[in-house]
XYZ file of C-alpha atoms in Angstrom:
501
model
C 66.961 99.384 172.067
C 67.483 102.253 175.059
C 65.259 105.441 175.049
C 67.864 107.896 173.594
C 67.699 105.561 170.222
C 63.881 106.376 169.799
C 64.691 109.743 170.501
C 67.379 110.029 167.543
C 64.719 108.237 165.253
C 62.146 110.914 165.962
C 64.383 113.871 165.762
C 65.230 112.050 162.380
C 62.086 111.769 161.342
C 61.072 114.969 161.975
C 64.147 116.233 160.268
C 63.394 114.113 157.049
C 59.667 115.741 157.434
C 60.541 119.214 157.725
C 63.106 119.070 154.856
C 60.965 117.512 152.273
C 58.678 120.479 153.425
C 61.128 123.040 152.946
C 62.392 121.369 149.403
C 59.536 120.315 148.451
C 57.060 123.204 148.733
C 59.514 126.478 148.596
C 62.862 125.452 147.685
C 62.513 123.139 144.477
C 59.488 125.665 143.218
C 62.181 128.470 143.909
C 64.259 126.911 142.098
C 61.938 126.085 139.050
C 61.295 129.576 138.926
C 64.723 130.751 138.870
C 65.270 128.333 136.058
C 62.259 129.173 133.629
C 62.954 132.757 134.387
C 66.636 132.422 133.603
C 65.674 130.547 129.733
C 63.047 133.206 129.122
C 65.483 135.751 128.639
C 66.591 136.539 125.054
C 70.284 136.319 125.726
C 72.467 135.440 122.775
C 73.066 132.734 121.611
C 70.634 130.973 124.180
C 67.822 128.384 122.806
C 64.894 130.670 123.652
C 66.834 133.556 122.037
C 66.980 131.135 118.147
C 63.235 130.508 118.531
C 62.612 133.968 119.245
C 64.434 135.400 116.574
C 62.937 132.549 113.875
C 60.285 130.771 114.616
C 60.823 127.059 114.214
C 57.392 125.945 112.980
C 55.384 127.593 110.047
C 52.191 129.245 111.038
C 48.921 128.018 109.540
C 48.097 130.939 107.402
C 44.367 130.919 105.929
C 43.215 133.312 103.699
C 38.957 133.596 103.120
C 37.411 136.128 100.674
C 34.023 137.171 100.263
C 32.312 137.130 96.636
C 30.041 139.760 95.835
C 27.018 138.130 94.030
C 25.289 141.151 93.109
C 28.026 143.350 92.133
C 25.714 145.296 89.410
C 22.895 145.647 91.749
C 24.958 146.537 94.807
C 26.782 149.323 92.191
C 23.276 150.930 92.330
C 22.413 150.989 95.797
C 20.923 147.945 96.090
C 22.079 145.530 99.523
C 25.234 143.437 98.580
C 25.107 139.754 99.058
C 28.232 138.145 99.777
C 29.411 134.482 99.557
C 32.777 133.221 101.394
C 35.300 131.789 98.973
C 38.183 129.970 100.938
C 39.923 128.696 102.569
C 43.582 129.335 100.963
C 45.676 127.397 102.705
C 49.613 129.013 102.902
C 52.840 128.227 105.453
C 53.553 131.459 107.042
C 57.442 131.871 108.718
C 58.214 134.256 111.076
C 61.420 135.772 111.132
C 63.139 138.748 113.112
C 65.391 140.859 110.959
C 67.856 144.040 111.537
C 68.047 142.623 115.253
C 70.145 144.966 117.524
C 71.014 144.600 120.898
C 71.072 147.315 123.377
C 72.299 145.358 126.894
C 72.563 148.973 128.530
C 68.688 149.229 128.372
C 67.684 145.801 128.221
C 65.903 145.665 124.885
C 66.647 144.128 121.482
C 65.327 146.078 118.428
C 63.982 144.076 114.986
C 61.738 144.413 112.322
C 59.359 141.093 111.450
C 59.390 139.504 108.091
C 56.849 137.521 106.952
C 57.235 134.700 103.941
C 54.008 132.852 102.614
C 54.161 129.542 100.878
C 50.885 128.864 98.986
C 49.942 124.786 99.638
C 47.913 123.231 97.078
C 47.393 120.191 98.342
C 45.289 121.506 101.021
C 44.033 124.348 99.664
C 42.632 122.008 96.815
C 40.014 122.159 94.774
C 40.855 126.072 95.279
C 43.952 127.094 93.319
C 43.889 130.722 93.094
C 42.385 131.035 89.711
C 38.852 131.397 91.212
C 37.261 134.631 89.495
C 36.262 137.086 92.440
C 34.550 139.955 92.888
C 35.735 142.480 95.778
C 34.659 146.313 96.370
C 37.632 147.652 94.071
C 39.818 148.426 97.478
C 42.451 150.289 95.313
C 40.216 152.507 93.188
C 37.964 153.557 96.561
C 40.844 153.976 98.858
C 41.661 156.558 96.273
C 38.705 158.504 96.221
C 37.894 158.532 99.322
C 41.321 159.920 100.709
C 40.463 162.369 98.271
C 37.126 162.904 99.600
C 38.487 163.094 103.125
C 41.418 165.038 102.850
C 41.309 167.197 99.771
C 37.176 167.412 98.777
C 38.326 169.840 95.941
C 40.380 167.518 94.097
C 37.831 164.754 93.011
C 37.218 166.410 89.963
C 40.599 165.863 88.751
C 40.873 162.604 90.465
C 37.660 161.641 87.977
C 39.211 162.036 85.131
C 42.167 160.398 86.209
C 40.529 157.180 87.129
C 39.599 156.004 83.713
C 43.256 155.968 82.916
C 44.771 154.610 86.183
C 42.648 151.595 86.316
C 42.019 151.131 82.837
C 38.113 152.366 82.200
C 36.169 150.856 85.061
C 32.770 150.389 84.435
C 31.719 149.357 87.959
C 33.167 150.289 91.535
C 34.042 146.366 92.119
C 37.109 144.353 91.085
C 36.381 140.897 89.283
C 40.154 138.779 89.246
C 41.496 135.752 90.155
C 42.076 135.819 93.877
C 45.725 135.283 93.714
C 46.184 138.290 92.552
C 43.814 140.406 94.357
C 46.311 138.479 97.611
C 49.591 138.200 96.602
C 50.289 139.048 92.482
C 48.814 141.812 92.381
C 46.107 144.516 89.939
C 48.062 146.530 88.043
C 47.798 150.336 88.422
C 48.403 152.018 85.248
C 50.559 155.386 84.758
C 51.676 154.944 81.350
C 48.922 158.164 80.174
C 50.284 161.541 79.793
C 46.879 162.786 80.795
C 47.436 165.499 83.301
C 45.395 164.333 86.256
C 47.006 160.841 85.701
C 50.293 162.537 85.632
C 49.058 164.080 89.192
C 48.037 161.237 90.753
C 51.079 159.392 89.522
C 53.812 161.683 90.972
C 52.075 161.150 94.295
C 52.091 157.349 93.985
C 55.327 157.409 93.293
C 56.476 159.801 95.657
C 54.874 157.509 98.598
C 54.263 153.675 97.224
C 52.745 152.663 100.156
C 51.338 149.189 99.634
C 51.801 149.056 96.025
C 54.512 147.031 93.923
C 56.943 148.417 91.320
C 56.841 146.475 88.316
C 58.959 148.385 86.087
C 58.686 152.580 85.565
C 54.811 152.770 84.478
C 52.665 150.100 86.528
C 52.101 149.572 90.158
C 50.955 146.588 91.250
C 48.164 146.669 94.152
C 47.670 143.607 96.741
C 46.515 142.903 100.010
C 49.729 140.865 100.494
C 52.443 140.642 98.232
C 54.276 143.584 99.384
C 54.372 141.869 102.607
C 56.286 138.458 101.490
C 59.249 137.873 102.277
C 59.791 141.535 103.005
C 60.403 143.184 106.169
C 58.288 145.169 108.009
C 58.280 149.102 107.660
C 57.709 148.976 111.426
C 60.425 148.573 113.422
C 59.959 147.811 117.064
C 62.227 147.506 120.207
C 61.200 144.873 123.245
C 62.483 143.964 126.635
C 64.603 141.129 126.543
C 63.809 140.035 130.348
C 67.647 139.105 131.426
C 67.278 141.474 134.250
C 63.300 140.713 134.466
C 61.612 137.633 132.976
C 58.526 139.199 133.977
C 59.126 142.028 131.232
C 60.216 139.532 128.260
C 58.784 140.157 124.990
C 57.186 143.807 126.402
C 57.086 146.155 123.542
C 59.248 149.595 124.763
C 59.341 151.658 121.577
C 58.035 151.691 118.163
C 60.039 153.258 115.117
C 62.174 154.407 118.182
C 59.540 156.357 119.895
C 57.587 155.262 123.128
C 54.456 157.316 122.214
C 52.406 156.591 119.047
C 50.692 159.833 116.948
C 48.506 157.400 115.377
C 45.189 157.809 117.522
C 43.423 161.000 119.400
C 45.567 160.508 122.538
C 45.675 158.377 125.739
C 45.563 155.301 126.768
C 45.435 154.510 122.926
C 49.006 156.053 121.984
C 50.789 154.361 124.016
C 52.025 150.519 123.201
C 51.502 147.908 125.575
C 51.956 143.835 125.683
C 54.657 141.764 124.041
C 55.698 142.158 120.290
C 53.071 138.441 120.197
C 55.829 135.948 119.723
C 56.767 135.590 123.634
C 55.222 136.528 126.669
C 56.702 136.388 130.312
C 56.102 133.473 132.574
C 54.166 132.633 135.489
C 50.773 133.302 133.296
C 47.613 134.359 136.215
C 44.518 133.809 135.639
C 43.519 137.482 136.665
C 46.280 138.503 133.986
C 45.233 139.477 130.359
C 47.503 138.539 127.263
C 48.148 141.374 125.534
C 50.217 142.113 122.430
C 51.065 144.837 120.239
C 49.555 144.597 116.692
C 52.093 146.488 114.028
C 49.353 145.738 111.458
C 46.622 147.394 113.980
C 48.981 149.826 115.775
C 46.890 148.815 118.660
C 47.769 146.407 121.457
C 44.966 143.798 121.949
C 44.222 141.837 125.107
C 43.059 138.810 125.822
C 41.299 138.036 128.867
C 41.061 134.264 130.663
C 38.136 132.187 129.371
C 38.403 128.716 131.378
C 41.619 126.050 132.551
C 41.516 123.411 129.875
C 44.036 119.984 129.074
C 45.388 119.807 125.519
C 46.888 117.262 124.151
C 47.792 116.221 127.664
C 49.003 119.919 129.070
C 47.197 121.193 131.404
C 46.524 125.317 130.192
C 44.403 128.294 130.374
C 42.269 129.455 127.610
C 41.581 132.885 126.724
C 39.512 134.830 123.821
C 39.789 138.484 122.646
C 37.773 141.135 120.982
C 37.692 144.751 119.680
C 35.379 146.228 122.485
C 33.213 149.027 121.839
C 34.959 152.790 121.474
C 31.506 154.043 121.627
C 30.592 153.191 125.334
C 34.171 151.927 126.905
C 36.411 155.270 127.721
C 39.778 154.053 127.575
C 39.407 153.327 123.965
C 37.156 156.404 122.504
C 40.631 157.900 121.309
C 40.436 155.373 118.840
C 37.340 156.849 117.223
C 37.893 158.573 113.638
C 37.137 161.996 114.937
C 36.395 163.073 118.815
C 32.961 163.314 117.953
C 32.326 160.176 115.837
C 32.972 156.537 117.199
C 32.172 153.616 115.287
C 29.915 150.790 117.413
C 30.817 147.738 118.910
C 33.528 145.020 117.085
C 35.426 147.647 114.912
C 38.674 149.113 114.523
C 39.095 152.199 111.603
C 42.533 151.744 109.994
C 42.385 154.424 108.001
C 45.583 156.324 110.286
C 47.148 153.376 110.824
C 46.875 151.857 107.158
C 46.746 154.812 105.195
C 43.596 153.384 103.476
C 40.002 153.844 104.552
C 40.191 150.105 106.305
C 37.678 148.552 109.287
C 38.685 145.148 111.256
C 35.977 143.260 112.604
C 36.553 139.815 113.988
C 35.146 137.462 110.843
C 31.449 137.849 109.704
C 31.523 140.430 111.866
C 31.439 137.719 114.763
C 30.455 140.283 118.335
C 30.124 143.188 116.196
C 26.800 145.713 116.240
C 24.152 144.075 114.648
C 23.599 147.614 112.483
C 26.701 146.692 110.722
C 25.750 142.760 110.118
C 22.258 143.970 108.438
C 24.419 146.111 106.100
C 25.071 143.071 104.089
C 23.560 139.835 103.224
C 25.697 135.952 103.270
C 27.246 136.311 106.430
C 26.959 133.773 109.059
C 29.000 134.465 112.638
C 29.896 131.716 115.017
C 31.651 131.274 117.848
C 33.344 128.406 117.151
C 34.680 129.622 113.819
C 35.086 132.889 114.189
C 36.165 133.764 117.839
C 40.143 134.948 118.745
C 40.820 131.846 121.212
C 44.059 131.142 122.682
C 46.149 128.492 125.023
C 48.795 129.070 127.533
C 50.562 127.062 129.315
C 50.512 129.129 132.631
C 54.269 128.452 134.181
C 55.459 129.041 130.757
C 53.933 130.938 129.342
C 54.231 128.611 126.000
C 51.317 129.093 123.924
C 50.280 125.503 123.029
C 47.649 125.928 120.529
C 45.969 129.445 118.974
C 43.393 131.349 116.524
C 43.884 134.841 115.886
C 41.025 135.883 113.489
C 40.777 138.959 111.836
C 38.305 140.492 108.792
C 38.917 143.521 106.858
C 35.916 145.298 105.743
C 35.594 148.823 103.643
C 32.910 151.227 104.513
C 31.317 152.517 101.012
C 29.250 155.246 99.945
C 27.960 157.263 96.915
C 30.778 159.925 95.429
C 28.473 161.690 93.142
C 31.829 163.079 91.385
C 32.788 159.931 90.553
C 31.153 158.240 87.726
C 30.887 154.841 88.404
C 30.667 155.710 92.092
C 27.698 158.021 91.793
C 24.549 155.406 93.096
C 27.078 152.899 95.346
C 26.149 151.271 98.186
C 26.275 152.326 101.167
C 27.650 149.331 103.785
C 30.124 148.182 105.337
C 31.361 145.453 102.806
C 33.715 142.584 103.751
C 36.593 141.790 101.787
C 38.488 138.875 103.319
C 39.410 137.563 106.307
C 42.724 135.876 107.494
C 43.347 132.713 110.242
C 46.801 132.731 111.801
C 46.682 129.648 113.283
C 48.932 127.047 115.566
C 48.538 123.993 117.694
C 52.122 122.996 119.212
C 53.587 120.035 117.281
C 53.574 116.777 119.060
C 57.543 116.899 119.668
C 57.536 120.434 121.254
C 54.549 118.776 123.555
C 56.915 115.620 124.325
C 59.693 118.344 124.899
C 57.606 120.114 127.621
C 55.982 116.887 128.922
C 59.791 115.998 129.614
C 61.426 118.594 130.623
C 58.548 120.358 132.960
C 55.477 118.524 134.147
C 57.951 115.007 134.472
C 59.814 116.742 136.468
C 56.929 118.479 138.474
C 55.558 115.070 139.200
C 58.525 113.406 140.167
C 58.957 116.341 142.682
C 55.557 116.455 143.836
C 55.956 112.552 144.611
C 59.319 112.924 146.049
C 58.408 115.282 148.583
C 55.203 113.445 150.003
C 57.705 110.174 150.122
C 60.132 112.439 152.511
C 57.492 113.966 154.246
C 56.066 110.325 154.516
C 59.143 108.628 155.557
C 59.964 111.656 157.854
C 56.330 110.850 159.671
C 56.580 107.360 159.665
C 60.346 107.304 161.079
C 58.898 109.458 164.164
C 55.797 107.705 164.513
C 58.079 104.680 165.015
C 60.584 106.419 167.110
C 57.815 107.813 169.428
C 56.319 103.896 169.348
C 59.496 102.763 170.471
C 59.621 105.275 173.273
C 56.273 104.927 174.669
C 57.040 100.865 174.660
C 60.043 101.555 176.379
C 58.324 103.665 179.374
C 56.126 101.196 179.769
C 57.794 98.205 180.602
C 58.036 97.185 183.770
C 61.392 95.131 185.349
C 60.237 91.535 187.569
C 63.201 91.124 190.442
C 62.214 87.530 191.580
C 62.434 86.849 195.417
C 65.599 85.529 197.056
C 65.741 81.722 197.867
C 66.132 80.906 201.089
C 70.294 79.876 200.893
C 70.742 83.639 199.723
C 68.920 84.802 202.919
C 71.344 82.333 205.087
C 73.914 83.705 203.408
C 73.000 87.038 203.934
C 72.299 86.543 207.246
C-alpha cells in the first residue's frame, strides 16, 4: 500500500467524522424539530388536529364534598366543622364544538363541551344518595347579590325566600349529593306572591346556572348545566401552522382580546393555551400557562424538578393562586381596588356571577386566617397540590392533577330570617380532581416513535464519528509506517563489478 492510499483513508475518515457531526448533532435535531413542529399544528384533517378537537381518553373526574357537622350550631355563629365526603368517581370527555377555521389569521374558534359519566364501581360504597349538608349556595348567592348590588331590596327578597325555596328553616342545604352535583334543588316559582313574582322574572330573564324543568321550577346544581352542554364561552386559539411555538395560545375570548372581567391590567388580558395543547420544545425556565374559562384567569405553572415516568423522561411542574395582596401584577384581581383577599384565593363573584372563592383543596398554601375559619380540614401536599408532567420536546403532558376547591364566604344578613346569627367563614363546599396519567399505549406510541428514534440517532452518530476516527487513525498509521521504512540495496558481487568494468 503507497502513501497516497493512507492519505485517501484519512481524508475518508475525516469525512465520515465530520458528517456524522454535522447529521448527527445539527442536521437530524433540525430535522426532528421541523417534524414535531410540522404535527403540532392543528391543520385539518391531521392526527394532532382529531385529538385536539376530541380528546381520545376520558379524564379522571373526582368530585369531594364537605359535610357540615354542625349545621344548627354553625347557623348561630358558632365555628363550622366540616367532614370530606368523596370521592365520586365520573369519566369526563372533552370535546370541541362550533369549531371554525379562520386560515387568514391563523386561529380556529370553538366552544368546549364537557360530558360526565358517573362510575359506580369505583366510586363504591358512595352512590350519590349520601345525605349532605352544604351552606345553601343557591339561597346565599341570592342574598348576597342583593346585599351587594341592590342593599334596598332585601326586604322584598325576605319575603320571597320562603316561597322560592320552599320555607327554609336554616341557611344550609341537607340532599343527596347527586343532586346538589348534577340533578339538581329545585327552585320554586309556582307562588303568585309578589316578591316571588319579582325575583322570578329576573331568573327567568337571565337563567344563569340554573335548569328549566318545565314553566315553574328551576333546577340549581353545581354541574348539571354543564353536561353534555357546551360552553357559554367561546374562545379562539392559534393553530401554530405558521408557528408551532404559538399552538394552542388563546387570542380572543367571546371574540374580544381584552376581558372586562377584573380591575384592569395584566389581569384582563388572556394568556397561555386554551389547556388541551401547548407548543413544543417545553424549557425549563418556561412556565405552563393556560387560560381557565371557568376562572377567566390564565394560571401558570412554574418547573418543579426533571423526573422519569413510566419510562419518559419529563419535567414536573406545580401551580398556585399567588397572593393579590402583596404580588402587583395580580392586585386587579382583588374585589374592589381597595380590598384584596390574602394568599391562595381567587373571588369569582365577576366571573361566576355568584359570590364564589377558589382555593386549591383544604385550602392547601392558602392564609392560615382563612384555614382557622373552619374546623375538619387537613391540607397536604401530596393530595392537594396542582402537579403536572411534560414531556419537554413535546410538549405531551404524560400524567396531571389539576385541583381546585370552591368555598363561599358567609356572614350575618340581619334582614334575612334564617340568616340573621350565620357564621361568619369562609366555608368549603366541594372540591374537584381533573386528573390523567397517559395510557400505556400512548406511552408505547411515544417510546416508538420519539425517544427510539432519538437513541438510534444518538448511537448512529457516535458509530460515524467512531468509524470516521478510527478510519484516519488507521490511514495516518499507515502513513507514518510508510515514512519510516527504510529500502536495503545489497552490494554488487564481484562478476557485476567485472562486468562493469
Amino acid at each position: 500500500m503507497n502513501k497516497g492510499t493512507a492519505k485517501k483513508i484519512i481524508i475518508a475518515g475525516v469525512i465520515i467524522a465530520l458528517i456524522s457531526i454535522l447529521i448527527g448533532w445539527f442536521g437530524f435535531p433540525a430535522l426532528l424539530t421541523m417534524k414535531i413542529g410540522k404535527s403540532v399544528g392543528l391543520r385539518k384533517p391531521n392526527e394532532m388536529r382529531q385529538m385536539w378537537a376530541k380528546s381520545p381518553i376520558a379524564i379522571d373526574f373526582r368530585v369531594f364534598m364537605f359535610n357540615v357537622t354542625n349545621p344548627e350550631e354553625a347557623a348561630k355563629g358558632a365555628t363550622p366543622i366540616v367532614s370530606e365526603v368523596g370521592p365520586y368517581y365520573y369519566h369526563e370527555w372533552k370535546e370541541k364544538v362550533e369549531i371554525q377555521d379562520h386560515p387568514e389569521e391563523d386561529t380556529v374558534s370553538f366552544r368546549m363541551q364537557n360530558t360526565f359519566y358517573f362510575n359506580k364501581t369505583i366510586s363504591a360504597p358512595l352512590t350519590g344518595d349520601e345525605m349532605i349538608t352544604i351552606p345553601h349556595a343557591a339561597m346565599l348567592s341570592m342574598v348576597y347579590t342583593v346585599e351587594r348590588e341592590k342593599p334596598a331590596a332585601l326586604g322584598l327578597l325576605a319575603k320571597g325566600v320562603k316561597f322560592l325555596f320552599n320555607n327554609p328553616t336554616t341557611p344550609f342545604l341537607t340532599a343527596k349529593a347527586k343532586d346538589i352535583l348534577f340533578d339538581g334543588i329545585p327552585i320554586n316559582c309556582t307562588s303568585k306572591d309578589f316578591a316571588t313574582s319579582a325575583i322570578c322574572t329576573m331568573i327567568r330573564a337571565n337563567p344563569q346556572g340554573l335548569k328549566p324543568d318545565g314553566d315553574d321550577i328551576f333546577l340549581f346544581s353545581f354541574f348539571g348545566m354543564k353536561n353534555g352542554t357546551a360552553d357559554a364561552v367561546k374562545l379562539e386559539v392559534k393553530r401554530g401552522v405558521t408557528d408551532p411555538q404559538e399552538v394552542g395560545m388563546v387570542v380572543k375570548v367571546n371574540d374580544k382580546e381584552k376581558l372586562t372581567t377584573w380591575n384592569g391590567e395584566p389581569c384582563n388580558t388572556p394568556s397561555g393555551t386554551d389547556s388541551t395543547i401547548f407548543p413544543p420544545f417545553l424549557k425549563s425556565e418556561d412556565d405552563i400557562v393556560a387560560y381557565s374559562t371557568d376562572l377567566c384567569i390564565s394560571l401558570g405553572a412554574k418547573f418543579q424538578k426533571e423526573v422519569v415516568f413510566k419510562g419518559i423522561p419529563g419535567n414536573r411542574y406545580t401551580a398556585n393562586f399567588g397572593d393579590m395582596s402583596t404580588e402587583p401584577d395580580k392586585r386587579c384581581f382583588c374585589p374592589t381596588p381597595e380590598t384584596c383577599l390574602k394568599k391562595g384565593l381567587i373571588d369569582l363573584t365577576k366571573c361566576a356571577g355568584a359570590p364564589i372563592v377558589a382555593s386549591l383543596p383544604h385550602l392547601y398554601e392558602t392564609h392560615e386566617d382563612y384555614q382557622k375559619m373552619v374546623k375538619g380540614l387537613n391540607p397536604e401536599m401530596e393530595k392537594h397540590e396542582i402537579n403536572m408532567i411534560f414531556e419537554p420536546m413535546t410538549a405531551t403532558p404524560i400524567s396531571a392533577r389539576k385541583r381546585l376547591q370552591f368555598n363561599m364566604f358567609t356572614h350575618p344578613v340581619p334582614k334575612i330570617a334564617v340568616m340573621k346569627t350565620m357564621c361568619t367563614a369562609l366555608l368549603p363546599i366541594f372540591w374537584v380532581e381533573e386528573g390523567v396519567d397517559l395510557p400505556d399505549d400512548f406511552i408505547n406510541l411515544l417510546e416508538t416513535q420519539l425517544f427510539r428514534t432519538l437513541r438510534i440517532a444518538a448511537v448512529g452518530r457516535w458509530i460515524g464519528v467512531g468509524l470516521g476516527f478510527l478510519l484516519a487513525l488507521g490511514g495516518l498509521a499507515l502513513f507514518v509506517m510508510q515514512r519510516q521504512s527504510v529500502t536495503i540495496t545489497p552490494s554488487p558481487t564481484k562478476d557485476q563489478q567485472n562486468n562493469r568494468n
